[in-house]
PDB file of C-alpha atoms in Angstrom:
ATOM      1  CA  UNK A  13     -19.477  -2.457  46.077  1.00 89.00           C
ATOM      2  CA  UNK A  14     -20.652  -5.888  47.437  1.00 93.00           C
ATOM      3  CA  UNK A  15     -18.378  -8.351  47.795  1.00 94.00           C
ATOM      4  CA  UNK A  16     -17.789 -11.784  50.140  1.00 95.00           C
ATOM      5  CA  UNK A  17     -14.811 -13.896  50.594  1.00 93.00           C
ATOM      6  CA  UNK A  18     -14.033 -17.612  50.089  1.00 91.00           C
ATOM      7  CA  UNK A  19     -11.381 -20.131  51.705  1.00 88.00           C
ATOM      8  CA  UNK A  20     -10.418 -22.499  48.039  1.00 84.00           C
ATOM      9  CA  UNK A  21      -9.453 -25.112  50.929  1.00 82.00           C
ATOM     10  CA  UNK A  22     -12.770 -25.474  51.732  1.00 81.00           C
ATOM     11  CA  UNK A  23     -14.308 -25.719  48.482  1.00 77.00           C
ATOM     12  CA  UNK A  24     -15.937 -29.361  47.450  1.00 67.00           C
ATOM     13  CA  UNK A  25     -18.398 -30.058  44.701  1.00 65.00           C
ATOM     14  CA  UNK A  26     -22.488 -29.783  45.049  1.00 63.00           C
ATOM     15  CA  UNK A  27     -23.761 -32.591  47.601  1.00 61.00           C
ATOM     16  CA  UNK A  28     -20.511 -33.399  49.626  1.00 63.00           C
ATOM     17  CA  UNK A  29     -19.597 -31.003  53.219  1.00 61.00           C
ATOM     18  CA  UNK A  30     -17.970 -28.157  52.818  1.00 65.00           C
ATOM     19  CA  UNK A  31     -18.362 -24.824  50.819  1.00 75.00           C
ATOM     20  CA  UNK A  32     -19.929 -25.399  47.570  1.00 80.00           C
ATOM     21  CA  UNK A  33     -19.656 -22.454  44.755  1.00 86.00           C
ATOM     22  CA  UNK A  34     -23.247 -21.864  44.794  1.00 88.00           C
ATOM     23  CA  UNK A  35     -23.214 -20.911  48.611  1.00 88.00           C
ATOM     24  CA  UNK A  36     -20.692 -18.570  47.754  1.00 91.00           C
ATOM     25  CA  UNK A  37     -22.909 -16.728  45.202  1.00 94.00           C
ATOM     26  CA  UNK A  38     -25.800 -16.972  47.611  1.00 95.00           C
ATOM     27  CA  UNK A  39     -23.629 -15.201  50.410  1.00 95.00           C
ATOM     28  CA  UNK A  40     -23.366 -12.467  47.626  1.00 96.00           C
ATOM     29  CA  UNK A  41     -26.934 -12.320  46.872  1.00 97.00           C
ATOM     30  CA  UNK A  42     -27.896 -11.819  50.821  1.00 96.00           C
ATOM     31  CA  UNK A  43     -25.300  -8.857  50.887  1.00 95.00           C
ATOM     32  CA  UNK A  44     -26.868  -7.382  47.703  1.00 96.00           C
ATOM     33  CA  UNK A  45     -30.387  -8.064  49.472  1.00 96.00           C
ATOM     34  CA  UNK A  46     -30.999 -10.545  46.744  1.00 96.00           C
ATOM     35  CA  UNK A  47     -30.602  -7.444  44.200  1.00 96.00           C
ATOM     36  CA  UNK A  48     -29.333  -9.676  41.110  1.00 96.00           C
ATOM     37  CA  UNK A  49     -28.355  -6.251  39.310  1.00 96.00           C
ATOM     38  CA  UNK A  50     -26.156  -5.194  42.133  1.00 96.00           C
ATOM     39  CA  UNK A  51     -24.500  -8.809  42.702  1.00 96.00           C
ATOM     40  CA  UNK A  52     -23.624  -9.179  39.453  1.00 95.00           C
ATOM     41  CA  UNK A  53     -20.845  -6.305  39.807  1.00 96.00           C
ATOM     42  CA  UNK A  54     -19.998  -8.075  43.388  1.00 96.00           C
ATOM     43  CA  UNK A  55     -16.317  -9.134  44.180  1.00 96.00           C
ATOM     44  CA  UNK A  56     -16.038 -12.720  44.825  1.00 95.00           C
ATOM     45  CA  UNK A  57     -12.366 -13.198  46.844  1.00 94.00           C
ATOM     46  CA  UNK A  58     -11.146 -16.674  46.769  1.00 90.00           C
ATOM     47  CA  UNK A  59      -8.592 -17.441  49.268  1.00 90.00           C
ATOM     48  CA  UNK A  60      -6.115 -19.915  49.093  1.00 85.00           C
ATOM     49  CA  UNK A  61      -6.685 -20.660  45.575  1.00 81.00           C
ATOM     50  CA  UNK A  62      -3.348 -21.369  44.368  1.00 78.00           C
ATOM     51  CA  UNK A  63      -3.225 -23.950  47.112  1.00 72.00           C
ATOM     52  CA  UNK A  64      -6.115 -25.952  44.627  1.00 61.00           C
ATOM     53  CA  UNK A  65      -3.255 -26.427  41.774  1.00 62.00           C
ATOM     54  CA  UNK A  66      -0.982 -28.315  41.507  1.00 59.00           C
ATOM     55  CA  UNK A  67       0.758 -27.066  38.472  1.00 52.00           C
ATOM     56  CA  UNK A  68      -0.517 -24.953  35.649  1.00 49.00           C
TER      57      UNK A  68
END
């Protein structure tokens, strides 16, 4: 099963540094060999996510 792992800290939107979602899914892709099929049953792990919130 192909999966890849995230840090949440490092997460900012499209255009500013840092990790961006879509280079997440693209990390995914390369370990699927770009096999769309098999990515789409990937694992994505985000770390540190509950760090993001604040409350709920």
């Amino acid at each position: 099963m192909p999966f890849t792992i995230a840090d949440a800290t490092t997460l900012t939107e499209a255009g500013f540094v840092g990790e961006d979602v879509e280079n997440i899914i693209q990390k995914l892709l390369q370990k699927c060999d770009y096999d769309i099929e098999r990515a789409q049953l990937g694992i994505v792990y985000i770390d540190e996510i509950d760090k993001n919130f604040t409350e709920i």
